[in-house]
CSV table of C-alpha atoms in Angstrom, one decimal:
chain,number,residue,atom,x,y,z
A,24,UNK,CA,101.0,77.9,103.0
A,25,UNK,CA,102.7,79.4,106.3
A,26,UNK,CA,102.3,82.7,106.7
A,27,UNK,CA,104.9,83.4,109.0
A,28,UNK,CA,107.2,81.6,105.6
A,29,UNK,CA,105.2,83.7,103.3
A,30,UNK,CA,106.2,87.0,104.8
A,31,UNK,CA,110.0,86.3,105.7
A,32,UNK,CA,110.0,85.1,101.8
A,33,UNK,CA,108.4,88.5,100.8
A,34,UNK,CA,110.9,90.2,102.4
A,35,UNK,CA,113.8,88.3,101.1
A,36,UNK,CA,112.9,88.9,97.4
A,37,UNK,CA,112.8,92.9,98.2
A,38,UNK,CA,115.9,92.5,100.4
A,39,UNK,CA,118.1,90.5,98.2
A,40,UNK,CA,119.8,89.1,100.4
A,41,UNK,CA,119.0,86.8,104.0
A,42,UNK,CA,121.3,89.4,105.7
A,43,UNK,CA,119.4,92.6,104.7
A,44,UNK,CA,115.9,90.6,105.1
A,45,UNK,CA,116.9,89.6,108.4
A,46,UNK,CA,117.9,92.9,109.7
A,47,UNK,CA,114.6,94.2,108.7
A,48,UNK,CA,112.7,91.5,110.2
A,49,UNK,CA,115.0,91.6,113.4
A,50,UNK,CA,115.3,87.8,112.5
A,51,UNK,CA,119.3,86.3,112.5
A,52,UNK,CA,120.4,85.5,109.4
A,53,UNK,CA,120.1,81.2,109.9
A,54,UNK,CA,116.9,81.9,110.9
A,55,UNK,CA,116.2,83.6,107.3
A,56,UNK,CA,117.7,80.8,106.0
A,57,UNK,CA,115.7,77.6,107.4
A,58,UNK,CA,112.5,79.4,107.1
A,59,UNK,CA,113.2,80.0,103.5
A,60,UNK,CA,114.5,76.5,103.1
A,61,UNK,CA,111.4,74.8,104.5
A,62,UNK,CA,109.0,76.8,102.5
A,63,UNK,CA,110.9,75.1,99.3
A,64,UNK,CA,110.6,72.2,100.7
A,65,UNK,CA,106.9,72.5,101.3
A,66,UNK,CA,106.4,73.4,97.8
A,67,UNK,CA,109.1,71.2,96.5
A,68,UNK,CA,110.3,73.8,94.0
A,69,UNK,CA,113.9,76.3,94.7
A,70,UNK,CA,112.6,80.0,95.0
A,71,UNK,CA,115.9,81.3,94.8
A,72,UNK,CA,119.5,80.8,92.8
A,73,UNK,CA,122.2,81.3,95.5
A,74,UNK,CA,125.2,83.5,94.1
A,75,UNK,CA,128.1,84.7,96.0
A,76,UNK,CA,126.6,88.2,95.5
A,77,UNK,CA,123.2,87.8,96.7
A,78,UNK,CA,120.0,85.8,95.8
A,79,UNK,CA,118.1,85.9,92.6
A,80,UNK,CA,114.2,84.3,91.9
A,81,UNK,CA,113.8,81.6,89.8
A,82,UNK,CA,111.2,81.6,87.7
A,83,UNK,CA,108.5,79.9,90.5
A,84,UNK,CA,110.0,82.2,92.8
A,85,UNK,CA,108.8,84.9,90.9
A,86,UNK,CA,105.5,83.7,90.3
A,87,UNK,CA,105.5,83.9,94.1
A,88,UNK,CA,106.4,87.3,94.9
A,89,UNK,CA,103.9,88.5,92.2
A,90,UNK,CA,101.7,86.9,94.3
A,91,UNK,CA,102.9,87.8,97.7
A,92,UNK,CA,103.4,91.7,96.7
A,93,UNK,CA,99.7,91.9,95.5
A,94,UNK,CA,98.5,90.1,98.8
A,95,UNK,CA,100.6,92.2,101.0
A,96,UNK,CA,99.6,95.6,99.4
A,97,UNK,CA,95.9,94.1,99.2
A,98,UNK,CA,96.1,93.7,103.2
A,99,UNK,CA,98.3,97.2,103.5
A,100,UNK,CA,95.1,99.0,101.9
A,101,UNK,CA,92.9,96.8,104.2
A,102,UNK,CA,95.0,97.8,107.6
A,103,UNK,CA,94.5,101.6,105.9
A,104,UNK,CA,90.9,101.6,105.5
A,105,UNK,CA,90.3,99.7,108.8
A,106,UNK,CA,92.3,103.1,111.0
A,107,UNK,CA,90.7,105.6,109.2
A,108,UNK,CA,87.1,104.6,110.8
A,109,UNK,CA,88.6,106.2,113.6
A,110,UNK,CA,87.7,110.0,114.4
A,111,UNK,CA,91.0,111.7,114.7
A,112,UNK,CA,93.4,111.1,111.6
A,113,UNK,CA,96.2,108.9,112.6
A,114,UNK,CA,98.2,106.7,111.6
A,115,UNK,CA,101.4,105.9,109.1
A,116,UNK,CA,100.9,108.6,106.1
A,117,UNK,CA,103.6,108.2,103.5
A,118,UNK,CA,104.5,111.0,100.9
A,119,UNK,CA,106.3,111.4,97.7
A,120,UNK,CA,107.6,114.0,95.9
A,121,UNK,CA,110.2,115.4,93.8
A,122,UNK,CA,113.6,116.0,95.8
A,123,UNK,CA,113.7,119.8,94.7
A,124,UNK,CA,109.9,120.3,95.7
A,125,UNK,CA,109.9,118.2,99.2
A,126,UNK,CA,113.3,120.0,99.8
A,127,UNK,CA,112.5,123.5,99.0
A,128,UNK,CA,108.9,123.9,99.7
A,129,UNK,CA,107.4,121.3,101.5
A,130,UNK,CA,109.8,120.1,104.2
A,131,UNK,CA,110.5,123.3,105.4
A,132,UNK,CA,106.1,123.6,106.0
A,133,UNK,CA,105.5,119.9,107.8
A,134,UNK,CA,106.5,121.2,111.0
A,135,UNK,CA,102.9,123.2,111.7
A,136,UNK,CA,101.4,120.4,109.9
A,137,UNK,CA,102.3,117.5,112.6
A,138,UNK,CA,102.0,120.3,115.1
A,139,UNK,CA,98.1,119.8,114.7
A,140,UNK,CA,98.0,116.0,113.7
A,141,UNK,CA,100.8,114.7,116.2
A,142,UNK,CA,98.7,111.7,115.7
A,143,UNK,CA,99.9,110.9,112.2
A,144,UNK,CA,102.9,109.3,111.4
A,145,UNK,CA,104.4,111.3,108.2
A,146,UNK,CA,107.4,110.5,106.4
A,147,UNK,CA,108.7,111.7,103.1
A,148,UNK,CA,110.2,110.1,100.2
A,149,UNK,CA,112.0,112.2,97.9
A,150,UNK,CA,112.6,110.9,94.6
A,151,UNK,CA,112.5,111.8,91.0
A,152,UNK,CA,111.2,108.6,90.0
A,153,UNK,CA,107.4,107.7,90.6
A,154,UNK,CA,107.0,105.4,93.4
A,155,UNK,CA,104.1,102.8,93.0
A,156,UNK,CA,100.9,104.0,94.4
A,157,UNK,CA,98.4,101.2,93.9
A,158,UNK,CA,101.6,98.8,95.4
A,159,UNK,CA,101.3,101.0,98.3
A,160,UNK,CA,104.8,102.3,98.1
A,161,UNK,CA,103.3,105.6,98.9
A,162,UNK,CA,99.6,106.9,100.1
A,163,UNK,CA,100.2,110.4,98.4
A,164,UNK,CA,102.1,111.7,95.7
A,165,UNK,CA,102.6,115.3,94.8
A,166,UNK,CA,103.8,115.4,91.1
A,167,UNK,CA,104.4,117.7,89.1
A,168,UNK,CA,103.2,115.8,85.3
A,169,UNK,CA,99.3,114.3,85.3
A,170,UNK,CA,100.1,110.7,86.8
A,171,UNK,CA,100.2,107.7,84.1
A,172,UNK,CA,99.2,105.3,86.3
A,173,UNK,CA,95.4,103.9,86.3
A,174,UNK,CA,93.0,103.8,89.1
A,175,UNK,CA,94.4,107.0,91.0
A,176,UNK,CA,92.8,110.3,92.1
A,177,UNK,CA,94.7,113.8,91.1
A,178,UNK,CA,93.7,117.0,91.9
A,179,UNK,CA,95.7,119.9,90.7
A,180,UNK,CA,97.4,121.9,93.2
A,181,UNK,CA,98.5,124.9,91.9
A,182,UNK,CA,100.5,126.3,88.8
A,183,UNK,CA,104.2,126.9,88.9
A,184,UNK,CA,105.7,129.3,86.2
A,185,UNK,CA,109.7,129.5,85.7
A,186,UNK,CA,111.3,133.1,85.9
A,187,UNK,CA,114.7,134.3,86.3
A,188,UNK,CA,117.3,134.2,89.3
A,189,UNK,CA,120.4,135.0,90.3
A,190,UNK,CA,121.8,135.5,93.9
A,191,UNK,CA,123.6,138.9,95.4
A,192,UNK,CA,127.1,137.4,95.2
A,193,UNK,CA,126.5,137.1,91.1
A,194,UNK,CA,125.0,140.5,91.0
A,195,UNK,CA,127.5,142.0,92.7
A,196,UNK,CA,130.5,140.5,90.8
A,197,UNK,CA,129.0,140.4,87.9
A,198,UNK,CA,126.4,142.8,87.4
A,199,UNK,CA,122.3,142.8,86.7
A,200,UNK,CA,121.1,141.9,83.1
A,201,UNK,CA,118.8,145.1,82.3
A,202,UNK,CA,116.9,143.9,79.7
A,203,UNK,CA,116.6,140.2,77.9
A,204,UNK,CA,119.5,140.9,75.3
A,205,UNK,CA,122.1,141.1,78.3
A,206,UNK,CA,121.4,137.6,79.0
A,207,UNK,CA,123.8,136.5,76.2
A,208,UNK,CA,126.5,138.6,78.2
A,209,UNK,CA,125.8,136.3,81.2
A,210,UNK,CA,126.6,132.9,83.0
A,211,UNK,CA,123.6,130.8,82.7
A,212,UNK,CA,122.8,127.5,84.3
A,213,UNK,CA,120.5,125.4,82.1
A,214,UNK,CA,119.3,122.0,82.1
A,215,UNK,CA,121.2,119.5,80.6
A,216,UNK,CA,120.1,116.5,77.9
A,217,UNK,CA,119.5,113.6,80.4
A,218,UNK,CA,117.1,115.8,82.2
A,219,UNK,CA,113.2,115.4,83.0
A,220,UNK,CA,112.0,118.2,83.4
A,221,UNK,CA,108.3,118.9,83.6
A,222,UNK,CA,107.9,121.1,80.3
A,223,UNK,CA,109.5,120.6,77.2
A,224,UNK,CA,111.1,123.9,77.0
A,225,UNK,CA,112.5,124.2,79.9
A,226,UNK,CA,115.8,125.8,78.5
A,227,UNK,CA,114.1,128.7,77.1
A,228,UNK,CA,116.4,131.3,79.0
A,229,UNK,CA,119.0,130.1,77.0
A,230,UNK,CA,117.0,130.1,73.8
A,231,UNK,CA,116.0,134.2,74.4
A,232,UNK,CA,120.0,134.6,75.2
A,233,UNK,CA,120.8,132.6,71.8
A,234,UNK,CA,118.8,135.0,69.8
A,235,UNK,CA,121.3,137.6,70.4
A,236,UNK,CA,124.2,135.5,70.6
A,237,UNK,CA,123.7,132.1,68.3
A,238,UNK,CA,126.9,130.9,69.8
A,239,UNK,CA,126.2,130.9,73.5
A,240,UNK,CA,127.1,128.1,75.8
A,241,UNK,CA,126.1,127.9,79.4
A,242,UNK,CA,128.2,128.4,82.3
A,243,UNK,CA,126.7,124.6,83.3
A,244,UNK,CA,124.5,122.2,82.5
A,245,UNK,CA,122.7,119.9,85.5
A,246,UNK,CA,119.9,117.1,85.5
A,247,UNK,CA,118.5,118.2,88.7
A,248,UNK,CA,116.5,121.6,89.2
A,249,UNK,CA,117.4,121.0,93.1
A,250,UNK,CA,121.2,121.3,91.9
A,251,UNK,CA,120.4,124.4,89.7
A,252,UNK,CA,118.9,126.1,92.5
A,253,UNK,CA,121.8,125.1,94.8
A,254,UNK,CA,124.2,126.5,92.0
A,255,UNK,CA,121.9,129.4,91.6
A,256,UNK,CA,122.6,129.6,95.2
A,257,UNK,CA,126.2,129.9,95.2
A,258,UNK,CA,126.5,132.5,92.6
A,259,UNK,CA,128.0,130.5,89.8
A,260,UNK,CA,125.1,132.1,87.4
A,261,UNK,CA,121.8,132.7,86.4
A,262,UNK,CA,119.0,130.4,86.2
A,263,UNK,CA,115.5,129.9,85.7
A,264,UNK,CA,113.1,128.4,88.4
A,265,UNK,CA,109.7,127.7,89.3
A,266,UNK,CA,109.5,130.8,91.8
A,267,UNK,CA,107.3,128.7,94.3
A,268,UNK,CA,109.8,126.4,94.8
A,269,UNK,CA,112.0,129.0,96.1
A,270,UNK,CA,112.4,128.7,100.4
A,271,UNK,CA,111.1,131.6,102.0
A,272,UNK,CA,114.7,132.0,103.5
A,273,UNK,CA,116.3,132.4,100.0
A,274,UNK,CA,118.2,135.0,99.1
A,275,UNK,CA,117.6,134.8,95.1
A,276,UNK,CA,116.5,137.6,93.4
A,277,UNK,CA,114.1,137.9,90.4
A,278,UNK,CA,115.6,139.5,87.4
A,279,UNK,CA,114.1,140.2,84.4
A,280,UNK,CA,110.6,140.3,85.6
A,281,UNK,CA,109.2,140.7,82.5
A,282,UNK,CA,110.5,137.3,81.3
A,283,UNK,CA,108.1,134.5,81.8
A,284,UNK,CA,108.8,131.4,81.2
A,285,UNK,CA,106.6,127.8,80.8
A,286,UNK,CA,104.1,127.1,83.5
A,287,UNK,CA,103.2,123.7,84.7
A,288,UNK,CA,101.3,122.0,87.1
A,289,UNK,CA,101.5,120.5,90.5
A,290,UNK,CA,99.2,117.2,91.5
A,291,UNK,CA,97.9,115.9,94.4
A,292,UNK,CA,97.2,111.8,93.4
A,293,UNK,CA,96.7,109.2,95.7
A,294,UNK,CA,94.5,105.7,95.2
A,295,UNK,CA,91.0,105.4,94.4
A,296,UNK,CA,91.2,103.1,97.6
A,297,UNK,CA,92.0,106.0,99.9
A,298,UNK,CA,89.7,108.6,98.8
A,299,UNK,CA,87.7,108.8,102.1
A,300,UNK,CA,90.8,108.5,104.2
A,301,UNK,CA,90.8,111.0,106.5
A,302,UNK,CA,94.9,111.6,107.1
A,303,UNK,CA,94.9,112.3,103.0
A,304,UNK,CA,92.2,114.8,103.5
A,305,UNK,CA,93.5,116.6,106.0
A,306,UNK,CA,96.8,116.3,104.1
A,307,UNK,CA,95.6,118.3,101.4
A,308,UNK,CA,93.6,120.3,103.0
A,309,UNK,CA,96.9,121.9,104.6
A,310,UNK,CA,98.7,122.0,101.1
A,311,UNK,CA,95.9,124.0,100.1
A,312,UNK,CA,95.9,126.4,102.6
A,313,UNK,CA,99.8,127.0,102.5
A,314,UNK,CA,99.6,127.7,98.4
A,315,UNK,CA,96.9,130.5,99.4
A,316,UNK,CA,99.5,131.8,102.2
A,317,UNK,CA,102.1,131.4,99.2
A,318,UNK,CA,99.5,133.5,96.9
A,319,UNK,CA,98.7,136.1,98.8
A,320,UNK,CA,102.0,137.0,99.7
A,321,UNK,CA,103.0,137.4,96.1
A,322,UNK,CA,99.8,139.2,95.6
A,323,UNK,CA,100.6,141.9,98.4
A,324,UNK,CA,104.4,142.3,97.0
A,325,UNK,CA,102.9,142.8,93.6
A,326,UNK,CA,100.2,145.6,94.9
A,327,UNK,CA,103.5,147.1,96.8
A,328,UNK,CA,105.4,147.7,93.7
């Protein structure tokens, strides 16, 4: 089989469509289309149904990409393995995350990372769902629930413990809860039913509020903890949040320190394939040592008060 047809078929059964295949191949669009054709023609079988709205594998086409996604991850691994003989880490490094975690914590820290490894390609992909490690979607993950997946490495990063916020435009309009029982006398942001969070309880603000007022109802209810923090932010309520996951250029304030809520922890995975890679090593190395700058400096502010 042509491997030049194997590949342009591969990325027209990701793609969808010849148009958006082609623009990632820098191929025109008739030139999709012939290659595609002659590969049916060499296997004698359709690979594709042609709608009006885009393309859709048949049943042998399927078969195929199955096939072609496993060889091309196979030889992704391969290409991997193959740069990190090389002394200096370089090379493509592609991490995942969760949008609130890469947004608040780890995008603003990459910038000192790449200052020391300019020779390492990074890029980010935030996203709530898990991408695909052993399909090579990503090289590293950082998650924040043990990963189901088989055949990968985790190492736990750190824990993260949800306490209570609020910004200085709440506080000021609307005054500091003194002790747990004000909370029911409060707007409160919580979690809403579609969520996914990574504890169970994860509305237990609400639950301490509801013990002195069974009747309470929150100000608003979001899926996202990036969009609770953002609302957090604007001084529509109170909310509670993983304090690490706070910017160091936030202005929220921690109330009710005595409050505690569920802890939970943060993973480093990646595949078995890629333990001795040296960009992942250095990777985490660098993870590790900003968590002990974050630790520290929670440490001294704690010994200050």
């Amino acid at each position: 089989m042509d491997w030049d047809k194997l590949r342009v078929f591969h990325a027209v059964a990701e793609a969808g469509s010849f148009t958006h295949a082609g623009e990632n191949l820098n191929l025109s669009q008739s030139a999709v289309s012939r290659q595609i054709s002659a590969l049916e023609e060499s296997v004698k079988v359709p690979l594709f149904h042609r709608h009006a709205r885009g393309l859709i594998l048949t049943e042998q086409g399927e078969l195929l990409y199955r096939t072609a996604h496993d060889v091309f991850a196979k030889l992704s691994m391969a290409e991997a393995r193959i740069r990190e003989s090389k002394e200096r880490p370089s090379g493509p490094l592609k991490v995942t995350t969760t949008v609130a975690f890469g947004s608040t914590w780890l995008t603003p820290r990459i910038n000192e990372f790449l200052e020391r490894y300019p020779e390492i390609e990074l890029s980010l992909v935030l996203n709530d769902e898990e991408l695909d490690l052993a399909m090579r979607e990503a090289d590293v993950a950082i998650r924040m629930q043990p990963p189901r997946q088989a055949d990968l490495v985790q190492r736990q990063l750190m824990t993260l413990r949800y306490h209570v916020f609020a910004s200085p435009e709440y506080i000021k309009q609307f005054g500091i809860p003194k002790k747990p029982e004000d909370l029911k006398d409060h707007r409160l942001i919580i979690y809403g039913a579609d969520a996914r969070p990574p504890v169970s309880n994860v509305n237990w603000m609400m639950a301490v509020a509801q013990q002195f007022k069974p009747d309470m109802r929150p100000i608003l209810k979001l899926n996202n903890i990036y969009g609770i923090f953002r609302a957090t932010e604007s001084g529509l309520g109170i909310s509670a949040l993983p304090d690490y996951l706070l910017p160091a250029d936030s202005n929220l304030v921690r109330i009710l320190p005595e409050l505690e809520g569920p802890s939970f922890d943060a993973y480093f995975v990646y595949p078995e394939e890629l333990r001795h890679s040296k960009r992942i090593a250095v990777f985490r190395d660098f993870l590790i040592e900003e968590i002990n700058k974050v630790k520290a400096k929670v440490n001294a502010a704690a010994a200050a008060d």
